[in-house]
Amino acid sequence: MTTSFERLGLNSNADLVNTSTNMTVQTKESTISSLHGKTSQIQENLCKDYYSTELNHISEKLQFNIILMGSPRVGKNQLINAICNGENKAEISASLNSCTKDVTCYFLEDNQQQMPGVKPFRVNFYDTPGIESWTDQGGTTAMRKFIEEKDSVCVIYCAAPGTFADLAQIRPILKFCQEKKYFELSSARICGRMPFEKKSFQFNIAVCGSTCVGKSTLVNALCGKEVAKTSSSLCSTTNEIKKYVLNRTCQSVNEASSSTEYTITVWDTPGIESWTIDNVQKHFTQIMVESTPLCMIYCASPGSFARLDQLKWLVETCIKSNIFCALVCTNKYSGGSKQRAEVLKDFHSLLTSYHAMTREEANIKYYGNVALCTSVNSIIYEDMDYGVRKDVEGINELIFAIITSLKDDKLVAWCYTIAENESFWLTMRDKVVELFNISRPILEELLQKHGKDMAKFIIPLVMNAVFKKL
């Protein structure tokens, strides 16, 4: 390997010490300013390859390691000080003795308060003992291990005219660095070397309403599988607060980083007619203690019992706590159109006291990003005596309506809640594609290759689009 060294003109020790405060501050600001451009570029690359929750998690860990090697008395420490604009980070001496007996770390740190819009960073300079102190292969092996452990972005070898340099010892190190591509590091490569840790989030969904109105059935319909126990008995199956836990793992777009875990707990509450004010507060407070629900779904079916004063307290509490409210008329065909209309009228009257209705679409009324109300049929309704049969209706539209109403991590958690609802992803794929700006050719390719199984391939595309917006 042919290696060339450029002669560096360094300031003398006296020059560094005597640099005026004004000049030092100016040169430091100049260096920091130039580094901001690089770190900003790195952050842009990080945003392309990682999720925003991961970036926030490592915002304090944006560090770069640089290793300096060379014989004693060649000016490694002076080089560090020169790079740091004369701040005398590294010890220097006019003595014939080497300053560096052991590996020493000096760092240049950004001041986040000066540039609040840019993530803070830190550059670590590792000054190593003189290379002639290495013994046979032991020193070479130790140095290679040290370089790899520090995950360095740059290795600097220093030599001065007339100084000792054992090229037989340095060649294996240079070859090692070349194989690891330390000489070809780009900002994208640096991003790939960032340390990421597993992050976990917990979210709640509260489902409330009278007994026998189909709360558990609605939960199962939304999730696309049976997670809640249901019964056709006249006795309530939910006599106490119950929770159903969904664990989801979100793998980073960049496979080198670890995953993010989402735990979504669906709370199925006792029939609301049994609630006193104290009970309402007790049940809902228990849910709130776990974590603020991303949404509250209230169920009432035509002809069912509903205490509007308790519902008003519930809705008001949710709105004040920034919890999205979905008021749903379940079992929409069980009581006739007149009774269904009365339930929806009560919902509308209550919600308009907090926010004006902003639009109506697909049988769903929206009240800003505060609430919505609609009617659904969670399971097939069939009356053999009258020859009436009604299929599942309104579930996919309700899911999509909540998607369009939530933001940030709440949106992510909701998408994971309904991740296994194959019917939704297939039926609503066109609206999903439009909302998240997913490439249609990619979608068509997935449809051709995987058919009905394409749902599980759409979800990663959606999640990627969601995280890009965070």
CSV table of C-alpha atoms in Angstrom, one decimal:
chain,number,residue,atom,x,y,z
A,1,MET,CA,0.0,0.0,0.0
A,2,THR,CA,1.3,3.4,-0.9
A,3,THR,CA,0.8,5.9,1.9
A,4,SER,CA,1.5,9.6,1.5
A,5,PHE,CA,1.8,12.1,4.3
A,6,GLU,CA,1.2,15.8,4.0
A,7,ARG,CA,3.3,18.1,6.1
A,8,LEU,CA,1.1,20.0,8.5
A,9,GLY,CA,2.0,23.5,9.5
A,10,LEU,CA,1.1,23.6,13.2
A,11,ASN,CA,1.1,26.6,15.5
A,12,SER,CA,3.8,26.5,18.1
A,13,ASN,CA,3.0,25.9,21.7
A,14,ALA,CA,3.5,29.6,22.5
A,15,ASP,CA,1.3,30.6,19.6
A,16,LEU,CA,-1.5,28.5,20.9
A,17,VAL,CA,-1.2,29.8,24.5
A,18,ASN,CA,-0.9,33.4,23.4
A,19,THR,CA,-3.9,33.3,21.1
A,20,SER,CA,-6.2,36.2,22.1
A,21,THR,CA,-9.5,35.3,23.7
A,22,ASN,CA,-11.3,37.1,20.9
A,23,MET,CA,-9.6,35.2,18.2
A,24,THR,CA,-10.0,31.9,20.0
A,25,VAL,CA,-13.8,32.5,20.4
A,26,GLN,CA,-14.0,33.4,16.7
A,27,THR,CA,-12.1,30.4,15.5
A,28,LYS,CA,-14.1,28.1,17.8
A,29,GLU,CA,-17.4,29.5,16.6
A,30,SER,CA,-16.2,29.1,13.0
A,31,THR,CA,-15.3,25.4,13.6
A,32,ILE,CA,-18.5,24.7,15.5
A,33,SER,CA,-20.4,26.4,12.7
A,34,SER,CA,-18.8,24.3,10.0
A,35,LEU,CA,-19.5,21.2,12.1
A,36,HIS,CA,-23.2,22.1,12.4
A,37,GLY,CA,-23.5,21.8,8.6
A,38,LYS,CA,-22.1,18.2,8.8
A,39,THR,CA,-24.2,17.2,11.8
A,40,SER,CA,-27.3,18.7,10.1
A,41,GLN,CA,-26.6,16.5,7.1
A,42,ILE,CA,-26.1,13.5,9.3
A,43,GLN,CA,-29.5,14.2,11.0
A,44,GLU,CA,-31.2,14.4,7.6
A,45,ASN,CA,-29.7,11.0,6.8
A,46,LEU,CA,-30.8,9.6,10.1
A,47,CYS,CA,-34.4,10.8,9.5
A,48,LYS,CA,-34.4,8.9,6.2
A,49,ASP,CA,-33.2,5.6,7.8
A,50,TYR,CA,-34.6,5.7,11.3
A,51,TYR,CA,-37.8,6.5,13.1
A,52,SER,CA,-38.2,9.8,14.9
A,53,THR,CA,-38.8,8.1,18.3
A,54,GLU,CA,-35.4,6.4,17.9
A,55,LEU,CA,-33.7,9.7,17.0
A,56,ASN,CA,-35.2,11.5,20.0
A,57,HIS,CA,-33.9,8.6,22.1
A,58,ILE,CA,-30.3,9.0,21.0
A,59,SER,CA,-30.3,12.8,20.7
A,60,GLU,CA,-27.7,13.0,23.6
A,61,LYS,CA,-25.5,10.4,22.0
A,62,LEU,CA,-24.4,12.0,18.7
A,63,GLN,CA,-20.7,11.3,19.2
A,64,PHE,CA,-17.7,10.9,16.9
A,65,ASN,CA,-14.5,9.1,17.8
A,66,ILE,CA,-11.1,10.0,16.3
A,67,ILE,CA,-8.0,8.0,17.1
A,68,LEU,CA,-4.5,9.5,16.7
A,69,MET,CA,-1.4,7.2,16.4
A,70,GLY,CA,2.3,7.9,15.9
A,71,SER,CA,5.7,8.0,17.6
A,72,PRO,CA,6.4,10.1,20.6
A,73,ARG,CA,7.3,13.8,20.1
A,74,VAL,CA,5.7,14.1,16.7
A,75,GLY,CA,3.0,16.5,17.8
A,76,LYS,CA,-0.1,14.4,18.2
A,77,ASN,CA,-1.3,16.5,21.2
A,78,GLN,CA,-0.4,19.7,19.4
A,79,LEU,CA,-2.5,18.5,16.4
A,80,ILE,CA,-5.5,17.9,18.7
A,81,ASN,CA,-5.1,21.4,20.2
A,82,ALA,CA,-4.9,22.9,16.7
A,83,ILE,CA,-8.0,21.1,15.6
A,84,CYS,CA,-9.7,22.4,18.7
A,85,ASN,CA,-8.7,26.0,17.9
A,86,GLY,CA,-6.0,26.4,20.5
A,87,GLU,CA,-8.0,25.3,23.5
A,88,ASN,CA,-5.1,23.3,24.9
A,89,LYS,CA,-7.3,20.2,25.3
A,90,ALA,CA,-4.3,17.9,25.2
A,91,GLU,CA,-1.2,18.1,27.5
A,92,ILE,CA,2.0,19.2,25.7
A,93,SER,CA,5.5,19.4,27.0
A,94,ALA,CA,9.0,20.5,25.8
A,95,SER,CA,10.5,17.6,27.7
A,96,LEU,CA,12.1,14.7,25.9
A,97,ASN,CA,9.7,12.4,27.8
A,98,SER,CA,6.5,11.3,26.1
A,99,CYS,CA,3.4,13.1,27.3
A,100,THR,CA,1.1,10.1,26.5
A,101,LYS,CA,1.8,7.0,28.6
A,102,ASP,CA,-1.7,5.6,28.3
A,103,VAL,CA,-4.7,6.1,26.0
A,104,THR,CA,-6.1,9.6,26.8
A,105,CYS,CA,-9.4,11.0,25.6
A,106,TYR,CA,-9.9,14.7,24.8
A,107,PHE,CA,-13.2,16.1,23.5
A,108,LEU,CA,-14.7,19.0,21.6
A,109,GLU,CA,-18.3,19.6,22.6
A,110,ASP,CA,-21.0,21.6,21.0
A,111,ASN,CA,-23.1,24.0,23.0
A,112,GLN,CA,-26.7,23.1,22.4
A,113,GLN,CA,-28.0,26.4,23.8
A,114,GLN,CA,-26.2,28.4,21.2
A,115,MET,CA,-28.0,26.4,18.4
A,116,PRO,CA,-31.2,25.0,19.8
A,117,GLY,CA,-32.3,23.8,16.3
A,118,VAL,CA,-29.4,21.5,16.0
A,119,LYS,CA,-28.8,18.3,17.9
A,120,PRO,CA,-25.7,18.5,20.2
A,121,PHE,CA,-22.6,16.6,19.2
A,122,ARG,CA,-19.3,15.6,20.8
A,123,VAL,CA,-16.0,14.8,19.1
A,124,ASN,CA,-13.7,12.5,21.1
A,125,PHE,CA,-10.0,12.5,20.3
A,126,TYR,CA,-8.1,9.4,21.6
A,127,ASP,CA,-4.4,10.0,21.9
A,128,THR,CA,-2.5,6.7,22.0
A,129,PRO,CA,1.0,5.9,23.4
A,130,GLY,CA,4.0,6.1,21.0
A,131,ILE,CA,3.9,3.4,18.4
A,132,GLU,CA,7.5,2.2,19.1
A,133,SER,CA,6.3,0.9,22.5
A,134,TRP,CA,4.2,-1.8,20.8
A,135,THR,CA,5.7,-5.2,21.1
A,136,ASP,CA,5.6,-7.5,18.1
A,137,GLN,CA,2.0,-8.4,17.2
A,138,GLY,CA,0.7,-7.6,20.7
A,139,GLY,CA,0.6,-3.9,20.1
A,140,THR,CA,-0.9,-4.2,16.6
A,141,THR,CA,-3.6,-6.6,17.8
A,142,ALA,CA,-4.5,-4.3,20.8
A,143,MET,CA,-4.7,-1.3,18.6
A,144,ARG,CA,-7.0,-3.0,16.1
A,145,LYS,CA,-9.2,-4.1,18.9
A,146,PHE,CA,-9.2,-0.5,20.3
A,147,ILE,CA,-10.1,1.0,16.9
A,148,GLU,CA,-13.0,-1.4,16.5
A,149,GLU,CA,-14.3,-1.0,20.1
A,150,LYS,CA,-14.3,2.8,19.7
A,151,ASP,CA,-16.1,2.5,16.4
A,152,SER,CA,-14.0,5.4,15.1
A,153,VAL,CA,-14.9,7.5,12.2
A,154,CYS,CA,-11.3,8.5,11.5
A,155,VAL,CA,-7.8,7.2,12.3
A,156,ILE,CA,-5.0,9.7,12.1
A,157,TYR,CA,-1.4,8.6,11.9
A,158,CYS,CA,1.2,11.2,12.7
A,159,ALA,CA,4.9,11.3,11.8
A,160,ALA,CA,7.4,14.1,11.8
A,161,PRO,CA,10.7,14.5,9.8
A,162,GLY,CA,13.5,12.6,11.5
A,163,THR,CA,11.2,10.7,14.0
A,164,PHE,CA,11.1,7.0,14.6
A,165,ALA,CA,8.5,5.1,12.6
A,166,ASP,CA,8.2,1.3,12.4
A,167,LEU,CA,6.2,0.9,9.2
A,168,ALA,CA,6.1,-2.9,9.7
A,169,GLN,CA,3.9,-2.2,12.7
A,170,ILE,CA,1.7,0.5,11.1
A,171,ARG,CA,1.0,-1.4,7.9
A,172,PRO,CA,-1.4,-4.0,9.5
A,173,ILE,CA,-3.3,-1.1,11.1
A,174,LEU,CA,-3.7,0.7,7.8
A,175,LYS,CA,-4.8,-2.5,6.1
A,176,PHE,CA,-7.3,-3.1,8.9
A,177,CYS,CA,-8.7,0.4,8.5
A,178,GLN,CA,-8.9,0.0,4.8
A,179,GLU,CA,-10.8,-3.3,5.1
A,180,LYS,CA,-13.2,-1.7,7.6
A,181,LYS,CA,-13.5,1.3,5.2
A,182,TYR,CA,-12.6,3.9,7.8
A,183,PHE,CA,-11.0,5.8,4.9
A,184,GLU,CA,-14.3,5.9,3.0
A,185,LEU,CA,-16.6,7.1,5.7
A,186,SER,CA,-19.5,9.3,4.6
A,187,SER,CA,-22.2,10.8,6.7
A,188,ALA,CA,-24.4,7.8,5.8
A,189,ARG,CA,-21.8,5.5,7.1
A,190,ILE,CA,-21.5,7.5,10.3
A,191,CYS,CA,-25.3,7.3,10.7
A,192,GLY,CA,-25.0,3.5,10.4
A,193,ARG,CA,-22.6,3.4,13.3
A,194,MET,CA,-24.8,5.3,15.7
A,195,PRO,CA,-25.8,3.4,18.9
A,196,PHE,CA,-29.5,2.7,19.1
A,197,GLU,CA,-31.3,1.2,22.0
A,198,LYS,CA,-34.7,-0.6,22.3
A,199,LYS,CA,-37.5,1.8,23.1
A,200,SER,CA,-40.9,0.9,24.4
A,201,PHE,CA,-44.2,2.7,24.5
A,202,GLN,CA,-47.5,2.0,26.2
A,203,PHE,CA,-50.9,3.2,25.0
A,204,ASN,CA,-54.4,2.6,26.2
A,205,ILE,CA,-57.8,2.5,24.5
A,206,ALA,CA,-60.8,2.8,26.7
A,207,VAL,CA,-64.1,1.2,25.6
A,208,CYS,CA,-67.2,2.3,27.6
A,209,GLY,CA,-70.9,1.9,27.4
A,210,SER,CA,-74.0,0.1,28.8
A,211,THR,CA,-74.1,-3.7,29.2
A,212,CYS,CA,-75.0,-5.9,26.2
A,213,VAL,CA,-74.4,-3.2,23.6
A,214,GLY,CA,-71.6,-5.0,21.9
A,215,LYS,CA,-68.5,-3.4,23.4
A,216,SER,CA,-66.5,-6.7,23.3
A,217,THR,CA,-67.8,-7.5,19.9
A,218,LEU,CA,-66.7,-4.1,18.6
A,219,VAL,CA,-63.2,-4.6,20.1
A,220,ASN,CA,-62.9,-7.9,18.2
A,221,ALA,CA,-64.1,-6.3,15.0
A,222,LEU,CA,-61.6,-3.5,15.2
A,223,CYS,CA,-58.7,-5.7,16.0
A,224,GLY,CA,-59.6,-8.2,13.3
A,225,LYS,CA,-59.4,-11.2,15.7
A,226,GLU,CA,-60.9,-12.3,19.0
A,227,VAL,CA,-59.3,-10.6,21.9
A,228,ALA,CA,-62.3,-9.9,24.1
A,229,LYS,CA,-64.7,-12.5,25.5
A,230,THR,CA,-68.3,-12.2,24.1
A,231,SER,CA,-71.6,-13.7,25.1
A,232,SER,CA,-75.2,-13.9,23.7
A,233,SER,CA,-76.5,-14.1,27.3
A,234,LEU,CA,-78.7,-11.4,28.8
A,235,CYS,CA,-76.2,-11.2,31.6
A,236,SER,CA,-73.3,-8.8,31.2
A,237,THR,CA,-70.0,-10.4,30.5
A,238,THR,CA,-68.1,-7.4,31.7
A,239,ASN,CA,-68.8,-7.0,35.5
A,240,GLU,CA,-65.5,-5.5,36.2
A,241,ILE,CA,-62.9,-3.5,34.3
A,242,LYS,CA,-60.9,-5.8,32.0
A,243,LYS,CA,-57.9,-5.3,29.8
A,244,TYR,CA,-56.7,-6.9,26.7
A,245,VAL,CA,-53.0,-6.4,25.8
A,246,LEU,CA,-51.7,-6.3,22.3
A,247,ASN,CA,-47.9,-6.4,21.9
A,248,ARG,CA,-46.4,-5.1,18.7
A,249,THR,CA,-42.8,-4.8,17.6
A,250,CYS,CA,-41.8,-2.0,15.2
A,251,GLN,CA,-38.5,-3.0,13.4
A,252,SER,CA,-36.5,0.0,12.3
A,253,VAL,CA,-36.2,0.7,8.6
A,254,ASN,CA,-32.5,0.3,9.1
A,255,GLU,CA,-32.0,-3.3,10.1
A,256,ALA,CA,-28.8,-2.5,12.1
A,257,SER,CA,-30.8,-0.7,14.8
A,258,SER,CA,-32.9,-2.4,17.4
A,259,SER,CA,-36.7,-2.4,17.4
A,260,THR,CA,-39.3,-0.3,19.1
A,261,GLU,CA,-42.0,-2.1,21.2
A,262,TYR,CA,-45.5,-0.9,21.4
A,263,THR,CA,-47.9,-2.2,24.1
A,264,ILE,CA,-51.6,-1.3,23.4
A,265,THR,CA,-54.0,-2.1,26.2
A,266,VAL,CA,-57.7,-2.1,25.4
A,267,TRP,CA,-59.8,-1.5,28.5
A,268,ASP,CA,-63.3,-3.0,28.6
A,269,THR,CA,-65.3,-1.3,31.3
A,270,PRO,CA,-68.3,-2.5,33.2
A,271,GLY,CA,-71.7,-1.3,32.0
A,272,ILE,CA,-71.9,2.4,32.4
A,273,GLU,CA,-75.5,2.3,33.9
A,274,SER,CA,-74.0,0.9,37.1
A,275,TRP,CA,-71.6,3.8,37.4
A,276,THR,CA,-72.1,6.4,40.1
A,277,ILE,CA,-70.1,9.6,39.6
A,278,ASP,CA,-67.6,8.0,42.0
A,279,ASN,CA,-67.5,4.8,40.0
A,280,VAL,CA,-67.0,6.7,36.7
A,281,GLN,CA,-64.1,8.5,38.1
A,282,LYS,CA,-62.6,5.4,39.8
A,283,HIS,CA,-62.7,3.3,36.6
A,284,PHE,CA,-61.5,6.0,34.3
A,285,THR,CA,-58.8,7.2,36.7
A,286,GLN,CA,-57.5,3.6,36.9
A,287,ILE,CA,-57.0,3.7,33.1
A,288,MET,CA,-55.5,7.1,33.2
A,289,VAL,CA,-52.9,6.0,35.8
A,290,GLU,CA,-51.6,3.4,33.3
A,291,SER,CA,-51.2,6.0,30.6
A,292,THR,CA,-53.4,8.6,28.9
A,293,PRO,CA,-55.7,6.7,26.4
A,294,LEU,CA,-55.1,7.5,22.8
A,295,CYS,CA,-58.9,7.4,22.3
A,296,MET,CA,-62.1,6.6,24.2
A,297,ILE,CA,-64.8,4.6,22.3
A,298,TYR,CA,-68.3,4.9,23.8
A,299,CYS,CA,-70.9,2.3,22.7
A,300,ALA,CA,-74.7,2.6,22.8
A,301,SER,CA,-77.1,0.5,20.7
A,302,PRO,CA,-80.7,1.4,19.7
A,303,GLY,CA,-83.0,1.1,22.6
A,304,SER,CA,-80.2,0.5,25.2
A,305,PHE,CA,-80.0,2.3,28.5
A,306,ALA,CA,-77.7,5.3,28.6
A,307,ARG,CA,-77.0,7.9,31.3
A,308,LEU,CA,-76.3,11.0,29.3
A,309,ASP,CA,-75.1,12.9,32.4
A,310,GLN,CA,-72.4,10.3,33.0
A,311,LEU,CA,-71.5,10.3,29.3
A,312,LYS,CA,-71.2,14.0,29.4
A,313,TRP,CA,-68.7,13.8,32.3
A,314,LEU,CA,-66.8,11.2,30.4
A,315,VAL,CA,-66.6,13.1,27.1
A,316,GLU,CA,-65.7,16.4,28.9
A,317,THR,CA,-62.9,14.6,30.8
A,318,CYS,CA,-61.5,13.1,27.6
A,319,ILE,CA,-61.6,16.4,25.7
A,320,LYS,CA,-59.8,18.2,28.6
A,321,SER,CA,-57.2,15.5,28.6
A,322,ASN,CA,-56.7,15.6,24.9
A,323,ILE,CA,-58.2,12.1,24.4
A,324,PHE,CA,-60.0,11.5,21.1
A,325,CYS,CA,-63.7,10.5,21.5
A,326,ALA,CA,-65.5,8.1,19.2
A,327,LEU,CA,-69.2,7.7,20.1
A,328,VAL,CA,-70.5,4.6,18.3
A,329,CYS,CA,-74.0,3.4,17.8
A,330,THR,CA,-73.4,-0.4,17.9
A,331,ASN,CA,-75.8,-3.2,16.7
A,332,LYS,CA,-77.3,-0.5,14.4
A,333,TYR,CA,-80.0,-2.8,13.0
A,334,SER,CA,-81.2,-4.4,16.2
A,335,GLY,CA,-83.6,-1.6,17.3
A,336,GLY,CA,-84.8,-0.1,14.1
A,337,SER,CA,-84.0,3.1,12.2
A,338,LYS,CA,-85.9,5.4,14.5
A,339,GLN,CA,-84.1,4.3,17.7
A,340,ARG,CA,-80.8,4.4,15.9
A,341,ALA,CA,-81.5,8.0,14.8
A,342,GLU,CA,-82.2,9.0,18.4
A,343,VAL,CA,-78.9,7.6,19.6
A,344,LEU,CA,-77.0,9.5,16.9
A,345,LYS,CA,-79.0,12.6,17.7
A,346,ASP,CA,-78.0,12.4,21.3
A,347,PHE,CA,-74.4,11.9,20.3
A,348,HIS,CA,-74.5,14.9,17.9
A,349,SER,CA,-76.1,17.2,20.5
A,350,LEU,CA,-73.5,16.4,23.1
A,351,LEU,CA,-70.5,16.7,20.9
A,352,THR,CA,-71.6,20.0,19.3
A,353,SER,CA,-71.5,21.6,22.8
A,354,TYR,CA,-67.7,21.1,22.7
A,355,HIS,CA,-66.9,21.5,19.0
A,356,ALA,CA,-68.9,22.3,15.9
A,357,MET,CA,-69.3,19.5,13.3
A,358,THR,CA,-66.7,20.0,10.6
A,359,ARG,CA,-67.7,17.4,8.1
A,360,GLU,CA,-69.7,14.3,7.4
A,361,GLU,CA,-68.4,11.5,5.3
A,362,ALA,CA,-69.2,7.8,4.9
A,363,ASN,CA,-71.9,8.0,7.6
A,364,ILE,CA,-69.4,9.5,10.1
A,365,LYS,CA,-69.7,13.0,11.6
A,366,TYR,CA,-66.4,14.7,12.5
A,367,TYR,CA,-66.0,17.3,15.2
A,368,GLY,CA,-62.5,18.6,14.4
A,369,ASN,CA,-59.8,16.4,15.8
A,370,VAL,CA,-61.8,16.2,19.0
A,371,ALA,CA,-64.4,13.5,18.4
A,372,LEU,CA,-66.6,11.7,15.9
A,373,CYS,CA,-69.9,9.7,16.0
A,374,THR,CA,-71.1,7.0,13.7
A,375,SER,CA,-73.1,3.7,13.7
A,376,VAL,CA,-71.8,0.2,12.9
A,377,ASN,CA,-72.7,-3.4,12.7
A,378,SER,CA,-69.9,-5.3,14.3
A,379,ILE,CA,-71.1,-8.8,13.4
A,380,ILE,CA,-73.7,-10.2,10.9
A,381,TYR,CA,-77.2,-9.3,12.0
A,382,GLU,CA,-79.8,-11.9,11.0
A,383,ASP,CA,-83.5,-12.4,11.8
A,384,MET,CA,-84.6,-15.7,10.2
A,385,ASP,CA,-88.3,-15.0,11.1
A,386,TYR,CA,-88.4,-11.9,9.0
A,387,GLY,CA,-85.8,-12.9,6.4
A,388,VAL,CA,-83.5,-10.1,7.4
A,389,ARG,CA,-79.7,-10.3,7.1
A,390,LYS,CA,-77.2,-7.5,7.4
A,391,ASP,CA,-73.5,-7.9,7.0
A,392,VAL,CA,-70.8,-6.3,9.0
A,393,GLU,CA,-70.9,-2.6,8.3
A,394,GLY,CA,-69.1,0.6,9.2
A,395,ILE,CA,-66.1,-1.0,11.0
A,396,ASN,CA,-63.5,-0.3,8.3
A,397,GLU,CA,-64.8,3.3,7.9
A,398,LEU,CA,-64.6,3.8,11.7
A,399,ILE,CA,-61.0,2.5,11.7
A,400,PHE,CA,-60.0,4.9,8.9
A,401,ALA,CA,-61.8,7.8,10.5
A,402,ILE,CA,-59.8,7.4,13.7
A,403,ILE,CA,-56.6,7.1,11.6
A,404,THR,CA,-57.3,10.5,10.0
A,405,SER,CA,-58.0,12.0,13.5
A,406,LEU,CA,-54.9,10.9,15.4
A,407,LYS,CA,-51.4,12.2,15.1
A,408,ASP,CA,-47.8,11.2,16.0
A,409,ASP,CA,-47.3,8.2,18.3
A,410,LYS,CA,-51.0,7.9,18.9
A,411,LEU,CA,-51.5,7.3,15.2
A,412,VAL,CA,-48.7,4.7,15.2
A,413,ALA,CA,-50.3,2.9,18.2
A,414,TRP,CA,-53.7,2.9,16.5
A,415,CYS,CA,-52.2,1.4,13.3
A,416,TYR,CA,-50.6,-1.3,15.4
A,417,THR,CA,-54.0,-2.0,17.2
A,418,ILE,CA,-55.6,-2.8,13.9
A,419,ALA,CA,-52.5,-4.3,12.2
A,420,GLU,CA,-54.1,-7.8,12.0
A,421,ASN,CA,-57.4,-6.6,10.6
A,422,GLU,CA,-56.9,-8.0,7.1
A,423,SER,CA,-60.4,-6.8,6.0
A,424,PHE,CA,-59.5,-3.2,6.7
A,425,TRP,CA,-56.1,-3.2,4.9
A,426,LEU,CA,-57.6,-4.9,1.8
A,427,THR,CA,-60.9,-3.0,1.6
A,428,MET,CA,-59.5,0.4,2.4
A,429,ARG,CA,-56.2,0.1,0.6
A,430,ASP,CA,-57.0,2.8,-1.9
A,431,LYS,CA,-57.8,5.3,0.8
A,432,VAL,CA,-54.7,4.2,2.8
A,433,VAL,CA,-52.5,4.6,-0.3
A,434,GLU,CA,-53.8,8.1,-0.9
A,435,LEU,CA,-53.6,9.2,2.8
A,436,PHE,CA,-50.0,8.0,3.3
A,437,ASN,CA,-48.8,8.7,-0.3
A,438,ILE,CA,-47.7,5.1,-0.9
A,439,SER,CA,-46.5,4.3,-4.4
A,440,ARG,CA,-49.4,2.7,-6.4
A,441,PRO,CA,-47.0,0.5,-8.6
A,442,ILE,CA,-45.6,-1.0,-5.4
A,443,LEU,CA,-49.1,-1.7,-4.2
A,444,GLU,CA,-50.1,-3.4,-7.4
A,445,GLU,CA,-46.9,-5.5,-7.3
A,446,LEU,CA,-47.8,-6.6,-3.8
A,447,LEU,CA,-51.3,-7.4,-4.8
A,448,GLN,CA,-50.1,-9.6,-7.7
A,449,LYS,CA,-47.5,-11.4,-5.6
A,450,HIS,CA,-49.3,-11.9,-2.4
A,451,GLY,CA,-53.0,-11.5,-3.1
A,452,LYS,CA,-55.0,-11.5,0.2
A,453,ASP,CA,-51.7,-11.8,2.2
A,454,MET,CA,-50.7,-8.4,0.9
A,455,ALA,CA,-52.1,-6.7,4.1
A,456,LYS,CA,-49.0,-7.7,6.1
A,457,PHE,CA,-46.8,-6.1,3.5
A,458,ILE,CA,-48.8,-2.8,3.3
A,459,ILE,CA,-48.4,-2.2,7.1
A,460,PRO,CA,-44.6,-1.6,7.0
A,461,LEU,CA,-45.1,0.9,4.1
A,462,VAL,CA,-47.8,2.7,6.1
A,463,MET,CA,-45.6,2.7,9.3
A,464,ASN,CA,-42.7,4.0,7.4
A,465,ALA,CA,-44.9,6.9,6.0
A,466,VAL,CA,-46.3,7.6,9.5
A,467,PHE,CA,-42.8,7.9,11.0
A,468,LYS,CA,-41.6,10.2,8.3
A,469,LYS,CA,-44.3,12.7,9.4
A,470,LEU,CA,-43.3,12.6,13.0
